[in-house]
PDB file of C-alpha atoms in Angstrom:
ATOM      1  CA  MET A  30     -20.584 -19.869 -19.726  1.00  0.00           C
ATOM      2  CA  LYS A  31     -23.431 -17.506 -20.343  1.00  0.00           C
ATOM      3  CA  LYS A  32     -23.723 -15.970 -23.804  1.00  0.00           C
ATOM      4  CA  SER A  33     -23.044 -12.548 -22.277  1.00  0.00           C
ATOM      5  CA  LYS A  34     -19.594 -13.691 -21.132  1.00  0.00           C
ATOM      6  CA  LYS A  35     -18.644 -14.897 -24.590  1.00  0.00           C
ATOM      7  CA  LEU A  36     -20.054 -11.698 -26.128  1.00  0.00           C
ATOM      8  CA  PHE A  37     -17.958  -9.545 -23.793  1.00  0.00           C
ATOM      9  CA  ALA A  38     -14.806 -11.464 -24.705  1.00  0.00           C
ATOM     10  CA  LEU A  39     -15.590 -11.051 -28.431  1.00  0.00           C
ATOM     11  CA  ILE A  40     -16.244  -7.309 -28.062  1.00  0.00           C
ATOM     12  CA  THR A  41     -12.950  -6.932 -26.189  1.00  0.00           C
ATOM     13  CA  VAL A  42     -11.018  -8.620 -29.030  1.00  0.00           C
ATOM     14  CA  LEU A  43     -12.753  -6.412 -31.628  1.00  0.00           C
ATOM     15  CA  CYS A  44     -12.018  -3.255 -29.671  1.00  0.00           C
ATOM     16  CA  ILE A  45      -8.332  -4.155 -29.391  1.00  0.00           C
ATOM     17  CA  THR A  46      -8.164  -4.990 -33.116  1.00  0.00           C
ATOM     18  CA  LEU A  47      -9.800  -1.675 -34.083  1.00  0.00           C
ATOM     19  CA  SER A  48      -7.863   0.319 -31.446  1.00  0.00           C
ATOM     20  CA  LEU A  49     -11.100   1.279 -29.691  1.00  0.00           C
ATOM     21  CA  PRO A  50     -11.283   1.929 -25.921  1.00  0.00           C
ATOM     22  CA  VAL A  51     -12.304  -0.992 -23.721  1.00  0.00           C
ATOM     23  CA  SER A  52     -13.820  -0.426 -20.268  1.00  0.00           C
ATOM     24  CA  MET A  53     -11.315  -2.511 -18.326  1.00  0.00           C
ATOM     25  CA  GLY A  54      -9.883   0.024 -15.885  1.00  0.00           C
ATOM     26  CA  SER A  55      -6.217   0.268 -14.989  1.00  0.00           C
ATOM     27  CA  TYR A  56      -4.328   0.323 -11.728  1.00  0.00           C
ATOM     28  CA  ALA A  57      -4.349   4.087 -11.291  1.00  0.00           C
ATOM     29  CA  ALA A  58      -1.844   6.063  -9.287  1.00  0.00           C
ATOM     30  CA  GLY A  59      -3.568   7.476  -6.245  1.00  0.00           C
ATOM     31  CA  SER A  60      -5.922   4.500  -5.934  1.00  0.00           C
ATOM     32  CA  ASN A  61      -7.277   4.027  -2.443  1.00  0.00           C
ATOM     33  CA  VAL A  62      -5.365   1.184  -0.778  1.00  0.00           C
ATOM     34  CA  ASN A  63      -6.488  -0.266   2.551  1.00  0.00           C
ATOM     35  CA  ILE A  64      -4.484  -2.929   4.374  1.00  0.00           C
ATOM     36  CA  ASN A  65      -5.998  -4.524   7.471  1.00  0.00           C
ATOM     37  CA  ASN A  66      -4.664  -7.640   9.206  1.00  0.00           C
ATOM     38  CA  ASN A  67      -3.266  -9.408   6.142  1.00  0.00           C
ATOM     39  CA  ALA A  68      -6.244  -8.482   3.954  1.00  0.00           C
ATOM     40  CA  GLU A  69      -5.816  -5.917   1.201  1.00  0.00           C
ATOM     41  CA  SER A  70      -8.534  -4.076  -0.727  1.00  0.00           C
ATOM     42  CA  VAL A  71      -7.416  -1.866  -3.602  1.00  0.00           C
ATOM     43  CA  ILE A  72     -10.153   0.358  -4.979  1.00  0.00           C
ATOM     44  CA  ASN A  73     -10.353   2.799  -7.887  1.00  0.00           C
ATOM     45  CA  LYS A  74     -13.138   3.761 -10.243  1.00  0.00           C
ATOM     46  CA  THR A  75     -13.287   0.472 -12.151  1.00  0.00           C
ATOM     47  CA  LYS A  76     -11.141  -2.162 -10.435  1.00  0.00           C
ATOM     48  CA  PHE A  77     -11.490  -3.864  -7.063  1.00  0.00           C
ATOM     49  CA  VAL A  78      -8.828  -6.270  -5.782  1.00  0.00           C
ATOM     50  CA  ILE A  79      -9.723  -8.381  -2.756  1.00  0.00           C
ATOM     51  CA  VAL A  80      -6.860 -10.366  -1.199  1.00  0.00           C
ATOM     52  CA  ASP A  81      -7.259 -12.432   1.966  1.00  0.00           C
ATOM     53  CA  THR A  82      -4.613 -14.300   3.919  1.00  0.00           C
ATOM     54  CA  PHE A  83      -5.322 -15.993   7.216  1.00  0.00           C
ATOM     55  CA  GLY A  84      -2.615 -15.156   9.713  1.00  0.00           C
ATOM     56  CA  SER A  85      -4.982 -14.244  12.526  1.00  0.00           C
ATOM     57  CA  ASP A  86      -8.566 -15.084  11.503  1.00  0.00           C
ATOM     58  CA  ASN A  87     -10.831 -16.336   8.705  1.00  0.00           C
ATOM     59  CA  ARG A  88     -11.282 -12.883   7.108  1.00  0.00           C
ATOM     60  CA  GLY A  89     -15.020 -13.490   6.817  1.00  0.00           C
ATOM     61  CA  TRP A  90     -14.736 -16.784   4.917  1.00  0.00           C
ATOM     62  CA  ILE A  91     -17.145 -19.582   5.911  1.00  0.00           C
ATOM     63  CA  GLY A  92     -16.701 -23.280   5.140  1.00  0.00           C
ATOM     64  CA  ASP A  93     -19.352 -25.832   4.203  1.00  0.00           C
ATOM     65  CA  PHE A  94     -19.948 -29.123   2.335  1.00  0.00           C
ATOM     66  CA  ALA A  95     -22.442 -30.446  -0.240  1.00  0.00           C
ATOM     67  CA  ASP A  96     -23.287 -33.552  -2.305  1.00  0.00           C
ATOM     68  CA  TYR A  97     -23.597 -36.018   0.575  1.00  0.00           C
ATOM     69  CA  PRO A  98     -26.613 -37.735   2.172  1.00  0.00           C
ATOM     70  CA  VAL A  99     -28.634 -36.101   4.911  1.00  0.00           C
ATOM     71  CA  ASP A 100     -28.392 -39.255   7.059  1.00  0.00           C
ATOM     72  CA  TYR A 101     -24.607 -39.476   6.657  1.00  0.00           C
ATOM     73  CA  ASP A 102     -22.295 -41.093   9.211  1.00  0.00           C
ATOM     74  CA  GLU A 103     -20.063 -38.348  10.616  1.00  0.00           C
ATOM     75  CA  SER A 104     -17.298 -40.829  11.412  1.00  0.00           C
ATOM     76  CA  GLN A 105     -17.258 -41.997   7.797  1.00  0.00           C
ATOM     77  CA  TYR A 106     -17.253 -38.592   6.101  1.00  0.00           C
ATOM     78  CA  GLN A 107     -14.912 -36.781   8.556  1.00  0.00           C
ATOM     79  CA  LEU A 108     -15.974 -33.334   7.329  1.00  0.00           C
ATOM     80  CA  GLN A 109     -13.805 -30.547   8.727  1.00  0.00           C
ATOM     81  CA  PHE A 110     -13.397 -26.817   8.176  1.00  0.00           C
ATOM     82  CA  SER A 111     -11.039 -24.757  10.321  1.00  0.00           C
ATOM     83  CA  ARG A 112      -8.088 -22.375  10.263  1.00  0.00           C
ATOM     84  CA  GLU A 113      -4.898 -24.365  10.783  1.00  0.00           C
ATOM     85  CA  SER A 114      -1.120 -24.068  10.676  1.00  0.00           C
ATOM     86  CA  LEU A 115       0.194 -24.784   7.203  1.00  0.00           C
ATOM     87  CA  PRO A 116       2.222 -27.956   6.559  1.00  0.00           C
ATOM     88  CA  ILE A 117       5.847 -27.394   7.547  1.00  0.00           C
ATOM     89  CA  GLU A 118       7.033 -27.914   3.957  1.00  0.00           C
ATOM     90  CA  ILE A 119       4.798 -25.019   2.830  1.00  0.00           C
ATOM     91  CA  ASP A 120       5.347 -22.475   5.616  1.00  0.00           C
ATOM     92  CA  PRO A 121       6.276 -23.498   9.176  1.00  0.00           C
ATOM     93  CA  GLU A 122       4.888 -20.215  10.545  1.00  0.00           C
ATOM     94  CA  GLY A 123       1.919 -19.637   8.241  1.00  0.00           C
ATOM     95  CA  ASN A 124      -1.791 -20.359   8.537  1.00  0.00           C
ATOM     96  CA  GLY A 125      -4.519 -21.225   6.067  1.00  0.00           C
ATOM     97  CA  LEU A 126      -8.101 -22.354   5.817  1.00  0.00           C
ATOM     98  CA  PHE A 127      -8.345 -26.150   6.052  1.00  0.00           C
ATOM     99  CA  LEU A 128     -10.940 -28.287   4.260  1.00  0.00           C
ATOM    100  CA  SER A 129     -11.058 -32.043   4.636  1.00  0.00           C
ATOM    101  CA  GLY A 130     -13.526 -34.830   3.958  1.00  0.00           C
ATOM    102  CA  VAL A 131     -13.964 -38.406   2.773  1.00  0.00           C
ATOM    103  CA  ASN A 132     -16.002 -38.814  -0.391  1.00  0.00           C
ATOM    104  CA  ARG A 133     -18.336 -41.728   0.400  1.00  0.00           C
ATOM    105  CA  SER A 134     -21.133 -40.668  -1.984  1.00  0.00           C
ATOM    106  CA  ASP A 135     -19.274 -40.705  -5.347  1.00  0.00           C
ATOM    107  CA  ASP A 136     -19.256 -36.918  -5.122  1.00  0.00           C
ATOM    108  CA  LEU A 137     -18.304 -34.390  -2.439  1.00  0.00           C
ATOM    109  CA  PHE A 138     -18.080 -30.608  -2.712  1.00  0.00           C
ATOM    110  CA  MET A 139     -16.023 -28.792  -0.075  1.00  0.00           C
ATOM    111  CA  PHE A 140     -16.162 -25.007  -0.293  1.00  0.00           C
ATOM    112  CA  ILE A 141     -15.552 -21.642   1.329  1.00  0.00           C
ATOM    113  CA  LYS A 142     -17.620 -18.515   0.740  1.00  0.00           C
ATOM    114  CA  LYS A 143     -17.438 -14.828   1.627  1.00  0.00           C
ATOM    115  CA  LYS A 144     -19.878 -11.935   1.340  1.00  0.00           C
ATOM    116  CA  VAL A 145     -18.671  -8.765  -0.366  1.00  0.00           C
ATOM    117  CA  ASP A 146     -20.905  -6.163   1.285  1.00  0.00           C
ATOM    118  CA  THR A 147     -21.407  -2.463   0.653  1.00  0.00           C
ATOM    119  CA  SER A 148     -18.193  -1.574   2.529  1.00  0.00           C
ATOM    120  CA  TYR A 149     -16.181  -2.790  -0.487  1.00  0.00           C
ATOM    121  CA  GLY A 150     -17.652  -0.082  -2.694  1.00  0.00           C
ATOM    122  CA  LEU A 151     -18.879  -2.126  -5.673  1.00  0.00           C
ATOM    123  CA  LYS A 152     -21.488  -0.391  -7.814  1.00  0.00           C
ATOM    124  CA  PRO A 153     -25.100  -1.622  -7.666  1.00  0.00           C
ATOM    125  CA  ASN A 154     -26.518  -3.590 -10.616  1.00  0.00           C
ATOM    126  CA  THR A 155     -23.148  -3.539 -12.385  1.00  0.00           C
ATOM    127  CA  ASN A 156     -21.346  -6.228 -14.382  1.00  0.00           C
ATOM    128  CA  TYR A 157     -17.824  -7.113 -13.237  1.00  0.00           C
ATOM    129  CA  LEU A 158     -15.245  -9.239 -14.998  1.00  0.00           C
ATOM    130  CA  VAL A 159     -13.791 -11.591 -12.368  1.00  0.00           C
ATOM    131  CA  ASN A 160     -10.238 -12.931 -12.320  1.00  0.00           C
ATOM    132  CA  PHE A 161      -9.384 -15.595  -9.762  1.00  0.00           C
ATOM    133  CA  ASP A 162      -5.969 -16.185  -8.184  1.00  0.00           C
ATOM    134  CA  ILE A 163      -6.145 -18.937  -5.555  1.00  0.00           C
ATOM    135  CA  GLU A 164      -3.320 -20.674  -3.685  1.00  0.00           C
ATOM    136  CA  ILE A 165      -3.993 -24.209  -2.464  1.00  0.00           C
ATOM    137  CA  ALA A 166      -1.637 -26.622  -0.711  1.00  0.00           C
ATOM    138  CA  THR A 167      -2.266 -30.153  -2.005  1.00  0.00           C
ATOM    139  CA  ASN A 168      -0.594 -33.486  -1.271  1.00  0.00           C
ATOM    140  CA  ALA A 169      -2.109 -35.435  -4.204  1.00  0.00           C
ATOM    141  CA  PRO A 170       0.650 -36.951  -6.386  1.00  0.00           C
ATOM    142  CA  GLN A 171       0.380 -37.150 -10.152  1.00  0.00           C
ATOM    143  CA  GLY A 172      -0.948 -40.382 -11.657  1.00  0.00           C
ATOM    144  CA  ALA A 173      -2.015 -42.014  -8.398  1.00  0.00           C
ATOM    145  CA  PHE A 174      -4.819 -44.586  -8.461  1.00  0.00           C
ATOM    146  CA  GLY A 175      -7.935 -44.308  -6.342  1.00  0.00           C
ATOM    147  CA  ILE A 176     -11.493 -45.570  -6.019  1.00  0.00           C
ATOM    148  CA  GLY A 177     -13.760 -43.713  -8.441  1.00  0.00           C
ATOM    149  CA  GLY A 178     -10.867 -41.618  -9.699  1.00  0.00           C
ATOM    150  CA  ALA A 179      -7.395 -40.309  -8.944  1.00  0.00           C
ATOM    151  CA  PRO A 180      -6.827 -38.301  -5.735  1.00  0.00           C
ATOM    152  CA  GLY A 181      -5.280 -35.515  -7.823  1.00  0.00           C
ATOM    153  CA  GLU A 182      -6.672 -35.526 -11.347  1.00  0.00           C
ATOM    154  CA  SER A 183     -10.250 -36.315 -10.191  1.00  0.00           C
ATOM    155  CA  ASN A 184     -10.353 -33.511  -7.616  1.00  0.00           C
ATOM    156  CA  TYR A 185     -11.448 -30.298  -9.351  1.00  0.00           C
ATOM    157  CA  VAL A 186     -10.846 -26.795  -7.980  1.00  0.00           C
ATOM    158  CA  LYS A 187     -13.618 -24.306  -8.702  1.00  0.00           C
ATOM    159  CA  ALA A 188     -14.184 -20.606  -8.077  1.00  0.00           C
ATOM    160  CA  GLY A 189     -17.076 -18.282  -8.738  1.00  0.00           C
ATOM    161  CA  ALA A 190     -19.177 -15.329  -7.714  1.00  0.00           C
ATOM    162  CA  THR A 191     -22.927 -14.849  -7.374  1.00  0.00           C
ATOM    163  CA  THR A 192     -25.475 -12.502  -5.853  1.00  0.00           C
ATOM    164  CA  GLU A 193     -27.217 -15.441  -4.158  1.00  0.00           C
ATOM    165  CA  GLU A 194     -25.494 -16.782  -1.065  1.00  0.00           C
ATOM    166  CA  PRO A 195     -24.034 -20.224  -1.884  1.00  0.00           C
ATOM    167  CA  ALA A 196     -25.746 -22.614   0.517  1.00  0.00           C
ATOM    168  CA  ILE A 197     -26.829 -26.220   0.861  1.00  0.00           C
ATOM    169  CA  ILE A 198     -30.407 -27.366   0.358  1.00  0.00           C
ATOM    170  CA  ILE A 199     -32.011 -30.802   0.714  1.00  0.00           C
ATOM    171  CA  GLN A 200     -32.917 -32.612  -2.524  1.00  0.00           C
ATOM    172  CA  ASP A 201     -33.920 -36.278  -2.635  1.00  0.00           C
ATOM    173  CA  GLY A 202     -32.256 -37.039   0.687  1.00  0.00           C
ATOM    174  CA  PHE A 203     -28.967 -35.288  -0.204  1.00  0.00           C
ATOM    175  CA  TYR A 204     -27.418 -31.931   0.650  1.00  0.00           C
ATOM    176  CA  ARG A 205     -27.020 -30.101  -2.677  1.00  0.00           C
ATOM    177  CA  MET A 206     -25.901 -26.602  -3.675  1.00  0.00           C
ATOM    178  CA  ASN A 207     -28.540 -23.948  -4.330  1.00  0.00           C
ATOM    179  CA  ILE A 208     -26.421 -22.468  -7.140  1.00  0.00           C
ATOM    180  CA  ASP A 209     -25.097 -23.941 -10.388  1.00  0.00           C
ATOM    181  CA  LYS A 210     -21.481 -24.833  -9.633  1.00  0.00           C
ATOM    182  CA  GLY A 211     -21.414 -27.645 -12.223  1.00  0.00           C
ATOM    183  CA  ASN A 212     -20.496 -31.223 -11.433  1.00  0.00           C
ATOM    184  CA  GLN A 213     -16.893 -32.327 -10.905  1.00  0.00           C
ATOM    185  CA  SER A 214     -15.006 -31.594 -14.183  1.00  0.00           C
ATOM    186  CA  ILE A 215     -17.906 -29.545 -15.589  1.00  0.00           C
ATOM    187  CA  SER A 216     -18.219 -25.818 -14.889  1.00  0.00           C
ATOM    188  CA  GLY A 217     -21.508 -24.200 -13.931  1.00  0.00           C
ATOM    189  CA  GLU A 218     -23.063 -20.751 -14.380  1.00  0.00           C
ATOM    190  CA  GLU A 219     -21.873 -19.522 -10.965  1.00  0.00           C
ATOM    191  CA  ALA A 220     -18.526 -21.367 -10.684  1.00  0.00           C
ATOM    192  CA  ILE A 221     -15.894 -22.570 -13.138  1.00  0.00           C
ATOM    193  CA  VAL A 222     -13.197 -25.262 -13.059  1.00  0.00           C
ATOM    194  CA  LEU A 223      -9.699 -23.807 -12.601  1.00  0.00           C
ATOM    195  CA  GLY A 224      -7.758 -27.092 -12.542  1.00  0.00           C
ATOM    196  CA  ASN A 225      -7.236 -30.169 -10.381  1.00  0.00           C
ATOM    197  CA  LEU A 226      -5.333 -31.039  -7.213  1.00  0.00           C
ATOM    198  CA  ALA A 227      -2.575 -33.119  -8.850  1.00  0.00           C
ATOM    199  CA  LYS A 228       0.793 -31.719  -7.802  1.00  0.00           C
ATOM    200  CA  LEU A 229       3.137 -30.307 -10.434  1.00  0.00           C
ATOM    201  CA  SER A 230       6.043 -32.290  -9.001  1.00  0.00           C
ATOM    202  CA  THR A 231       6.646 -35.671 -10.637  1.00  0.00           C
ATOM    203  CA  ILE A 232       8.023 -37.112  -7.385  1.00  0.00           C
ATOM    204  CA  PHE A 233       5.538 -39.648  -6.036  1.00  0.00           C
ATOM    205  CA  ASP A 234       5.045 -38.780  -2.380  1.00  0.00           C
ATOM    206  CA  PHE A 235       2.367 -37.297  -0.128  1.00  0.00           C
ATOM    207  CA  SER A 236       4.125 -34.134   0.980  1.00  0.00           C
ATOM    208  CA  TYR A 237       2.275 -30.877   0.385  1.00  0.00           C
ATOM    209  CA  GLU A 238       2.942 -28.559  -2.534  1.00  0.00           C
ATOM    210  CA  LEU A 239       1.615 -25.040  -3.072  1.00  0.00           C
ATOM    211  CA  LYS A 240      -0.303 -24.790  -6.345  1.00  0.00           C
ATOM    212  CA  ASN A 241      -1.787 -21.697  -8.015  1.00  0.00           C
ATOM    213  CA  PHE A 242      -5.209 -21.676  -9.700  1.00  0.00           C
ATOM    214  CA  ASN A 243      -6.359 -18.838 -11.959  1.00  0.00           C
ATOM    215  CA  ASN A 244      -8.364 -18.126 -15.102  1.00  0.00           C
ATOM    216  CA  ASP A 245      -5.915 -15.711 -16.743  1.00  0.00           C
ATOM    217  CA  ASN A 246      -5.620 -17.783 -19.931  1.00  0.00           C
ATOM    218  CA  PHE A 247      -9.245 -18.883 -20.255  1.00  0.00           C
ATOM    219  CA  ASP A 248     -11.028 -18.196 -23.538  1.00  0.00           C
ATOM    220  CA  ASP A 249     -14.316 -17.315 -21.837  1.00  0.00           C
ATOM    221  CA  ALA A 250     -14.670 -14.398 -19.451  1.00  0.00           C
ATOM    222  CA  PHE A 251     -16.379 -14.874 -16.081  1.00  0.00           C
ATOM    223  CA  ILE A 252     -18.802 -12.022 -15.433  1.00  0.00           C
ATOM    224  CA  VAL A 253     -21.029 -11.426 -12.416  1.00  0.00           C
ATOM    225  CA  LYS A 254     -23.610  -8.692 -11.826  1.00  0.00           C
ATOM    226  CA  THR A 255     -23.937  -7.145  -8.375  1.00  0.00           C
ATOM    227  CA  ASP A 256     -27.331  -6.806  -6.732  1.00  0.00           C
ATOM    228  CA  GLU A 257     -29.219  -3.563  -6.116  1.00  0.00           C
ATOM    229  CA  ASN A 258     -27.000  -2.870  -3.073  1.00  0.00           C
ATOM    230  CA  GLY A 259     -23.694  -3.541  -4.834  1.00  0.00           C
ATOM    231  CA  GLU A 260     -23.194  -6.831  -2.978  1.00  0.00           C
ATOM    232  CA  LEU A 261     -22.253 -10.363  -4.016  1.00  0.00           C
ATOM    233  CA  TRP A 262     -20.742 -13.616  -2.707  1.00  0.00           C
ATOM    234  CA  LEU A 263     -17.339 -15.130  -3.554  1.00  0.00           C
ATOM    235  CA  LEU A 264     -16.825 -18.901  -3.722  1.00  0.00           C
ATOM    236  CA  VAL A 265     -13.858 -21.299  -3.795  1.00  0.00           C
ATOM    237  CA  GLY A 266     -14.328 -25.058  -3.653  1.00  0.00           C
ATOM    238  CA  ASN A 267     -13.129 -28.552  -4.435  1.00  0.00           C
ATOM    239  CA  ASP A 268     -15.439 -30.922  -6.348  1.00  0.00           C
ATOM    240  CA  SER A 269     -14.265 -34.492  -5.736  1.00  0.00           C
ATOM    241  CA  GLY A 270     -14.675 -37.573  -7.884  1.00  0.00           C
ATOM    242  CA  TYR A 271     -12.086 -39.420  -5.790  1.00  0.00           C
ATOM    243  CA  GLU A 272     -13.751 -41.674  -3.215  1.00  0.00           C
ATOM    244  CA  GLY A 273     -11.230 -41.189  -0.445  1.00  0.00           C
ATOM    245  CA  LEU A 274      -9.878 -38.591   1.990  1.00  0.00           C
ATOM    246  CA  THR A 275      -8.990 -35.183   0.541  1.00  0.00           C
ATOM    247  CA  SER A 276      -7.369 -32.541   2.769  1.00  0.00           C
ATOM    248  CA  ILE A 277      -6.319 -29.134   1.432  1.00  0.00           C
ATOM    249  CA  TYR A 278      -5.039 -25.848   2.860  1.00  0.00           C
ATOM    250  CA  ILE A 279      -5.887 -22.441   1.382  1.00  0.00           C
ATOM    251  CA  PRO A 280      -3.338 -19.802   2.484  1.00  0.00           C
ATOM    252  CA  LYS A 281      -4.342 -17.049   0.032  1.00  0.00           C
ATOM    253  CA  VAL A 282      -7.427 -16.030  -1.934  1.00  0.00           C
ATOM    254  CA  LYS A 283      -7.404 -13.188  -4.490  1.00  0.00           C
ATOM    255  CA  PHE A 284     -10.300 -11.895  -6.576  1.00  0.00           C
ATOM    256  CA  ILE A 285      -9.928  -9.083  -9.113  1.00  0.00           C
ATOM    257  CA  LEU A 286     -13.219  -7.475 -10.168  1.00  0.00           C
ATOM    258  CA  THR A 287     -13.043  -5.111 -13.145  1.00  0.00           C
ATOM    259  CA  GLU A 288     -16.072  -3.147 -14.244  1.00  0.00           C
ATOM    260  CA  ALA A 289     -17.239  -4.602 -17.546  1.00  0.00           C
TER     261      ALA A 289
END
């Protein structure tokens, strides 16, 4: 985390202790609420809540992959991004974004990204405290063995926000990220680890389970600063240390941005 994030968290604790006001913004009555095709944007002076579900389209989210060789064999990596029906055990009538790939390079990052443009109303050059609330359907059982690592415990879910569009670049014959998302279990400046794909159920099977990922109880705050237009990019991804096939569904993505 950047020093500014830790400083903000410390100032918040001091303000609460001394009963001083903290610029966190509350959910005000009369806030402007817009609901459009399963996407909700709640806006007031200091808080922005962006919620996307995928009943009819991708809601502006784009999928991509990183940390694999430029001369990769498509049949070996099986990289796939699409909007698909959810597994029947999750929701027989629902849809979600689908990410799938085989980690043949000791590392594979599968991710989705979305631009928050000026239509969302964020202030230019302003710091926002970001809270993540992501739903992912995973079929990785607890304690399973795998090459390089476990299919659950060695698959790390990350989320972040940045003014620079998250994209792949070529470095030393590999596709790498142009932002600092960290590596596998390690967080980066633009993305943090929220957990892993191991199911909560102790039953050893490969059925899908819906798992929530958030940073509500993290010690360090995640803060992002918008650009001069009040725009930024949102990111959700899976950083794999498991050298096998990983397939996940994302039925819901929620970001809460509070002016800091």
